[in-house]
Short mmCIF file of C-alpha atoms in Angstrom, two decimals:
data_model
loop_
_atom_site.label_atom_id
_atom_site.label_comp_id
_atom_site.label_asym_id
_atom_site.label_seq_id
_atom_site.Cartn_x
_atom_site.Cartn_y
_atom_site.Cartn_z
CA UNK A 1 135.56 55.74 123.90
CA UNK A 2 135.99 52.71 123.46
CA UNK A 3 139.52 52.11 122.57
CA UNK A 4 139.94 48.09 123.57
CA UNK A 5 136.89 47.87 120.32
CA UNK A 6 138.63 49.61 118.56
CA UNK A 7 141.66 47.45 118.61
CA UNK A 8 139.45 44.80 117.99
CA UNK A 9 138.43 45.79 114.78
CA UNK A 10 141.65 47.33 113.52
CA UNK A 11 142.85 43.77 113.91
CA UNK A 12 139.86 42.13 112.37
CA UNK A 13 140.66 44.37 109.65
CA UNK A 14 144.22 43.59 109.13
CA UNK A 15 143.72 39.45 109.18
CA UNK A 16 140.69 40.36 106.34
CA UNK A 17 142.86 42.26 104.05
CA UNK A 18 146.21 40.23 104.39
CA UNK A 19 144.09 37.04 101.84
CA UNK A 20 143.41 40.13 98.88
CA UNK A 21 147.13 41.78 99.46
CA UNK A 22 148.58 38.36 99.12
CA UNK A 23 146.88 38.12 95.81
CA UNK A 24 147.12 41.48 94.53
CA UNK A 25 151.94 40.49 95.40
CA UNK A 26 151.08 37.47 93.69
CA UNK A 27 149.84 38.61 90.54
CA UNK A 28 152.42 41.50 90.09
CA UNK A 29 155.37 39.97 91.32
CA UNK A 30 154.76 36.44 90.53
CA UNK A 31 151.59 36.22 87.49
CA UNK A 32 151.05 33.07 86.87
CA UNK A 33 151.34 31.16 83.32
CA UNK A 34 148.53 28.54 84.00
CA UNK A 35 144.90 29.59 83.31
CA UNK A 36 143.68 26.99 86.72
CA UNK A 37 146.43 29.42 88.62
CA UNK A 38 144.99 33.18 87.47
CA UNK A 39 140.96 32.24 87.54
CA UNK A 40 141.77 31.56 91.85
CA UNK A 41 143.47 33.87 92.05
CA UNK A 42 141.31 35.56 90.60
CA UNK A 43 138.75 34.09 92.88
CA UNK A 44 139.87 34.38 96.07
CA UNK A 45 140.87 38.64 95.17
CA UNK A 46 137.09 38.72 94.54
CA UNK A 47 135.78 36.45 97.67
CA UNK A 48 137.99 38.77 99.87
CA UNK A 49 137.91 41.99 98.72
CA UNK A 50 134.21 41.69 99.38
CA UNK A 51 134.66 40.31 102.61
CA UNK A 52 136.83 43.43 103.55
CA UNK A 53 134.75 45.80 101.76
CA UNK A 54 131.96 44.02 104.04
CA UNK A 55 133.31 45.11 107.29
CA UNK A 56 135.36 48.34 106.38
CA UNK A 57 131.00 49.29 106.37
CA UNK A 58 130.53 47.12 108.87
CA UNK A 59 133.18 49.36 110.90
CA UNK A 60 132.29 53.07 109.09
CA UNK A 61 128.76 52.40 110.62
CA UNK A 62 128.99 51.89 114.21
CA UNK A 63 127.75 54.46 115.54
CA UNK A 64 124.69 54.40 113.51
CA UNK A 65 124.39 50.81 114.66
CA UNK A 66 124.59 51.63 118.48
CA UNK A 67 122.13 54.01 118.21
CA UNK A 68 120.56 50.95 116.91
CA UNK A 69 121.16 48.46 119.57
CA UNK A 70 120.32 51.10 122.30
CA UNK A 71 117.30 52.29 120.83
CA UNK A 72 115.83 48.85 120.65
CA UNK A 73 117.34 47.94 124.29
CA UNK A 74 115.24 50.99 125.26
CA UNK A 75 112.26 49.86 122.83
CA UNK A 76 111.92 46.59 124.57
CA UNK A 77 112.00 47.40 127.89
CA UNK A 78 109.54 50.27 127.60
CA UNK A 79 106.85 48.79 125.44
CA UNK A 80 104.71 45.72 125.87
CA UNK A 81 107.10 43.86 128.76
CA UNK A 82 105.69 41.23 130.29
CA UNK A 83 103.23 38.72 128.67
CA UNK A 84 102.93 37.60 125.46
CA UNK A 85 105.31 40.57 124.58
CA UNK A 86 108.21 38.89 126.14
CA UNK A 87 106.80 35.12 124.67
CA UNK A 88 106.59 36.52 121.05
CA UNK A 89 110.68 38.34 121.45
CA UNK A 90 111.37 34.88 123.24
CA UNK A 91 110.49 33.40 120.18
CA UNK A 92 112.23 35.86 117.51
CA UNK A 93 115.08 35.84 119.74
CA UNK A 94 115.65 31.80 119.13
CA UNK A 95 114.38 31.85 116.31
CA UNK A 96 117.81 34.50 115.50
CA UNK A 97 119.67 31.89 117.30
CA UNK A 98 118.87 29.07 115.12
CA UNK A 99 120.12 31.64 112.57
CA UNK A 100 123.38 31.63 113.87
CA UNK A 101 123.87 27.50 114.34
CA UNK A 102 122.54 27.10 110.85
CA UNK A 103 125.18 30.02 109.53
CA UNK A 104 128.12 28.99 111.41
CA UNK A 105 127.19 24.23 110.39
CA UNK A 106 127.56 26.72 106.49
CA UNK A 107 130.83 28.42 106.68
CA UNK A 108 132.63 25.42 108.27
CA UNK A 109 132.98 23.14 106.13
CA UNK A 110 134.32 25.62 103.51
CA UNK A 111 136.96 27.00 105.70
CA UNK A 112 137.67 22.69 105.97
CA UNK A 113 138.06 22.56 102.54
CA UNK A 114 139.98 25.91 101.69
CA UNK A 115 143.10 24.74 104.68
CA UNK A 116 142.75 20.70 104.48
CA UNK A 117 142.87 20.88 100.83
CA UNK A 118 146.57 21.61 100.43
CA UNK A 119 147.43 18.68 103.06
CA UNK A 120 145.51 16.23 101.10
CA UNK A 121 147.03 17.36 97.72
CA UNK A 122 150.16 16.83 99.52
CA UNK A 123 149.00 13.32 100.29
CA UNK A 124 148.04 12.34 97.23
CA UNK A 125 150.39 13.96 95.36
CA UNK A 126 153.36 12.10 96.99
CA UNK A 127 151.65 8.71 97.03
CA UNK A 128 151.72 9.24 92.96
CA UNK A 129 155.07 7.70 91.64
CA UNK A 130 154.88 10.07 88.20
CA UNK A 131 153.81 13.45 89.93
CA UNK A 132 155.62 16.29 88.23
CA UNK A 133 154.56 18.92 90.80
CA UNK A 134 156.30 18.71 93.29
CA UNK A 135 155.74 22.13 95.35
CA UNK A 136 153.31 23.07 98.34
CA UNK A 137 150.35 24.24 98.09
CA UNK A 138 148.91 27.41 100.60
CA UNK A 139 145.49 27.51 101.86
CA UNK A 140 145.44 31.02 98.89
CA UNK A 141 146.94 32.10 96.95
CA UNK A 142 150.43 34.49 98.02
CA UNK A 143 153.65 35.96 97.47
CA UNK A 144 156.97 36.97 99.86
CA UNK A 145 160.33 37.94 98.96
CA UNK A 146 161.91 34.89 100.43
CA UNK A 147 161.65 30.95 99.05
CA UNK A 148 158.14 30.46 100.43
CA UNK A 149 158.54 26.33 99.98
CA UNK A 150 160.96 26.24 102.65
CA UNK A 151 160.62 25.70 106.30
CA UNK A 152 159.46 27.24 108.57
CA UNK A 153 158.42 29.90 106.34
CA UNK A 154 155.68 27.47 104.61
CA UNK A 155 154.42 26.24 107.76
CA UNK A 156 154.34 30.55 109.25
CA UNK A 157 152.99 31.10 106.18
CA UNK A 158 150.63 28.33 105.99
CA UNK A 159 149.74 29.35 109.61
CA UNK A 160 148.61 32.50 108.50
CA UNK A 161 146.51 32.39 105.87
CA UNK A 162 144.30 29.59 107.77
CA UNK A 163 143.58 32.55 110.54
CA UNK A 164 143.48 34.98 107.74
CA UNK A 165 140.74 32.32 106.58
CA UNK A 166 139.44 31.51 109.80
CA UNK A 167 138.55 35.05 110.85
CA UNK A 168 136.95 36.04 107.80
CA UNK A 169 134.53 33.61 107.49
CA UNK A 170 133.77 34.33 111.47
CA UNK A 171 134.02 38.06 110.53
CA UNK A 172 131.41 37.53 107.84
CA UNK A 173 128.61 34.85 109.97
CA UNK A 174 129.12 37.75 112.64
CA UNK A 175 128.06 40.46 110.75
CA UNK A 176 125.22 38.77 108.55
CA UNK A 177 123.73 36.34 111.45
CA UNK A 178 124.03 40.89 113.27
CA UNK A 179 121.80 41.42 110.92
CA UNK A 180 119.41 39.51 110.56
CA UNK A 181 119.23 39.70 114.52
CA UNK A 182 118.63 43.42 114.44
CA UNK A 183 115.47 42.63 111.53
CA UNK A 184 114.06 39.63 113.98
CA UNK A 185 113.96 41.92 116.67
CA UNK A 186 112.57 44.76 114.98
CA UNK A 187 109.49 41.85 113.49
CA UNK A 188 108.98 41.27 116.46
CA UNK A 189 108.34 44.83 118.32
CA UNK A 190 106.07 45.19 115.28
CA UNK A 191 104.81 42.23 116.06
CA UNK A 192 103.75 43.01 119.47
CA UNK A 193 102.51 46.18 118.26
CA UNK A 194 100.18 44.98 116.39
CA UNK A 195 99.54 42.48 119.37
CA UNK A 196 98.86 46.07 121.08
CA UNK A 197 96.52 47.64 119.10
CA UNK A 198 94.61 44.00 118.28
CA UNK A 199 93.98 43.87 122.30
CA UNK A 200 92.58 47.49 122.62
CA UNK A 201 90.46 47.39 120.23
CA UNK A 202 89.17 44.06 121.83
CA UNK A 203 88.20 45.78 124.79
CA UNK A 204 87.54 48.91 123.29
CA UNK A 205 84.57 47.02 121.50
CA UNK A 206 83.44 44.89 124.36
CA UNK A 207 83.23 47.96 126.32
CA UNK A 208 81.07 50.01 123.98
CA UNK A 209 78.76 46.27 123.77
CA UNK A 210 78.17 46.65 127.48
CA UNK A 211 77.22 50.35 127.56
CA UNK A 212 74.59 49.84 124.02
CA UNK A 213 72.75 46.52 125.62
CA UNK A 214 72.84 47.74 129.23
CA UNK A 215 74.03 44.31 130.74
CA UNK A 216 77.00 43.88 133.15
CA UNK A 217 78.34 40.46 131.11
CA UNK A 218 78.20 37.38 130.19
CA UNK A 219 78.31 34.57 133.25
CA UNK A 220 78.45 30.91 133.38
CA UNK A 221 76.29 28.97 135.66
CA UNK A 222 76.19 25.38 135.58
CA UNK A 223 77.82 25.20 132.46
CA UNK A 224 75.13 27.76 130.53
CA UNK A 225 75.84 31.57 129.78
CA UNK A 226 73.30 33.78 130.67
CA UNK A 227 72.94 37.49 130.90
CA UNK A 228 72.50 39.94 134.20
CA UNK A 229 72.19 42.62 135.10
CA UNK A 230 73.91 45.88 137.12
CA UNK A 231 71.70 44.91 140.33
CA UNK A 232 71.52 41.23 139.46
CA UNK A 233 75.65 40.22 140.18
CA UNK A 234 76.23 37.32 142.88
CA UNK A 235 79.46 36.57 144.72
CA UNK A 236 79.39 32.97 143.03
CA UNK A 237 79.60 34.10 139.48
CA UNK A 238 82.66 35.42 137.84
CA UNK A 239 82.60 38.50 135.29
CA UNK A 240 84.31 37.86 132.19
CA UNK A 241 83.83 41.62 130.32
CA UNK A 242 86.40 43.80 132.06
CA UNK A 243 84.95 47.37 132.43
CA UNK A 244 87.70 49.63 131.10
CA UNK A 245 87.53 53.23 131.10
CA UNK A 246 87.95 55.81 128.30
CA UNK A 247 91.34 57.27 130.20
CA UNK A 248 92.67 53.90 130.25
CA UNK A 249 92.10 53.48 126.86
CA UNK A 250 93.33 56.58 125.66
CA UNK A 251 96.82 56.03 127.30
CA UNK A 252 97.02 52.60 125.59
CA UNK A 253 96.36 54.18 122.36
CA UNK A 254 99.16 56.67 123.36
CA UNK A 255 101.52 54.04 124.44
CA UNK A 256 100.59 52.23 121.31
CA UNK A 257 101.56 55.29 118.67
CA UNK A 258 103.98 55.59 120.94
CA UNK A 259 105.77 52.71 120.14
CA UNK A 260 104.56 52.61 116.30
CA UNK A 261 107.01 55.84 116.23
CA UNK A 262 109.68 54.50 118.02
CA UNK A 263 109.53 51.16 115.65
CA UNK A 264 110.10 53.93 112.70
CA UNK A 265 113.01 54.79 114.55
CA UNK A 266 114.57 51.52 114.17
CA UNK A 267 113.66 50.37 110.39
CA UNK A 268 114.97 53.89 109.07
CA UNK A 269 118.48 53.48 111.93
CA UNK A 270 118.31 49.54 109.91
CA UNK A 271 117.97 50.87 106.48
CA UNK A 272 119.95 53.81 106.72
CA UNK A 273 123.52 50.80 108.10
CA UNK A 274 122.40 48.62 105.72
CA UNK A 275 121.29 50.03 102.36
CA UNK A 276 124.93 50.47 101.59
CA UNK A 277 126.01 46.79 102.73
CA UNK A 278 123.61 45.03 100.88
CA UNK A 279 123.68 45.70 98.09
CA UNK A 280 127.49 46.01 97.64
CA UNK A 281 126.48 41.77 99.87
CA UNK A 282 124.49 41.13 96.85
CA UNK A 283 127.00 42.48 94.31
CA UNK A 284 130.06 40.08 95.85
CA UNK A 285 127.43 37.25 95.66
CA UNK A 286 126.73 37.09 92.10
CA UNK A 287 130.02 38.06 90.91
CA UNK A 288 131.25 35.14 93.75
CA UNK A 289 128.50 32.45 92.80
CA UNK A 290 129.46 32.99 88.52
CA UNK A 291 133.49 32.87 89.51
CA UNK A 292 132.70 30.03 91.42
CA UNK A 293 131.44 27.99 88.37
CA UNK A 294 134.26 29.10 85.92
CA UNK A 295 136.96 28.39 87.98
CA UNK A 296 135.29 25.01 89.25
CA UNK A 297 134.56 24.41 85.23
CA UNK A 298 138.28 25.34 84.26
CA UNK A 299 140.10 23.36 86.85
CA UNK A 300 137.69 19.78 86.11
CA UNK A 301 139.18 20.52 82.52
CA UNK A 302 142.41 21.72 82.55
CA UNK A 303 144.18 20.40 85.90
CA UNK A 304 141.71 17.70 86.20
CA UNK A 305 142.10 18.36 90.17
CA UNK A 306 139.06 17.71 92.39
CA UNK A 307 140.99 19.09 95.47
CA UNK A 308 141.79 22.76 93.68
CA UNK A 309 137.81 22.43 92.00
CA UNK A 310 136.18 21.68 95.68
CA UNK A 311 138.26 24.85 96.98
CA UNK A 312 135.95 26.69 94.40
CA UNK A 313 132.59 24.51 95.13
CA UNK A 314 132.65 24.34 98.51
CA UNK A 315 132.64 28.14 98.60
CA UNK A 316 128.87 28.65 96.80
CA UNK A 317 126.75 26.91 99.76
CA UNK A 318 127.19 29.54 101.74
CA UNK A 319 127.12 32.39 99.98
CA UNK A 320 123.67 30.68 98.46
CA UNK A 321 122.76 30.28 102.48
CA UNK A 322 123.58 33.85 103.00
CA UNK A 323 121.76 35.61 99.96
CA UNK A 324 118.69 33.91 101.08
CA UNK A 325 118.44 34.41 104.28
CA UNK A 326 118.69 38.06 103.65
CA UNK A 327 116.11 37.84 101.58
CA UNK A 328 113.44 35.32 103.59
CA UNK A 329 114.43 37.31 106.51
CA UNK A 330 114.03 41.61 105.01
CA UNK A 331 110.25 39.66 103.72
CA UNK A 332 108.79 39.37 107.76
CA UNK A 333 109.69 42.74 108.24
CA UNK A 334 107.63 43.83 104.83
CA UNK A 335 105.13 40.81 106.01
CA UNK A 336 104.42 42.00 109.82
CA UNK A 337 104.01 46.12 108.89
CA UNK A 338 101.54 44.88 106.02
CA UNK A 339 99.62 43.35 109.08
#
């Protein structure tokens, strides 16, 4: 049993769950009077709740995901290792690495905006002599049975909320990158299988033509292509056609069939692990986009605060990018399977 993994999962879920818990306490114990604050609380609760559900479903499906990873590792070593197979897998692996960096690049501005916007707002308010709201803001709405405006309670709570935002963002990026990596690796296996089947078909066609025509091979001599029979082989000629026995062709066919069956198992495990998660993800992302636009409009219309509106605006690009990636790379598996 991997107790360290369970401990890390528990700590991650706890950090992600703190944000919706703080928002729930805020709405229950100290409900905001202004519409813009209420809209922000609802937005944070929706986003943080979606991240918590996604992380919980990922942890719950850990056994199936471990089986999938182990089977994928075994498949890479058993079928099509070496040559074009390894080159294909490396190409998909590089694409997966780029997707991970792109996801990180999309999430960094959003996290920076959420963490730094209260500090920027405080600086702007201090520079305004007629400022009516001198309260210090937090990255996300929160409530404690203490004076959260007093030091060091404010600083400690600010650090905890910033840490929870970072953990929630990295957890979401990690889960998305993991699933996209699995989809790309399965697509690589499908392409490797397609290459092996095509190579076997070419070999079978060449062997059949070789037997029917009673010619051994095409030979290049002085940039001219000539045909030679079996009795006319020369020591200075290079044979192009490979003579493959029926047993070798049968062995390749059996290997490709087993590879195809293994890919079916990989796809079934991936589908069982992602069906509920993807449904929840798309539902939450749709709600996040609608709430982001609504909260931004309310903040700009009622409060005239650009820093507050920025917090909801910076959450839109990662959501769009995340949804688009699942659609694009999920379609890659479909395209490869149809070839």
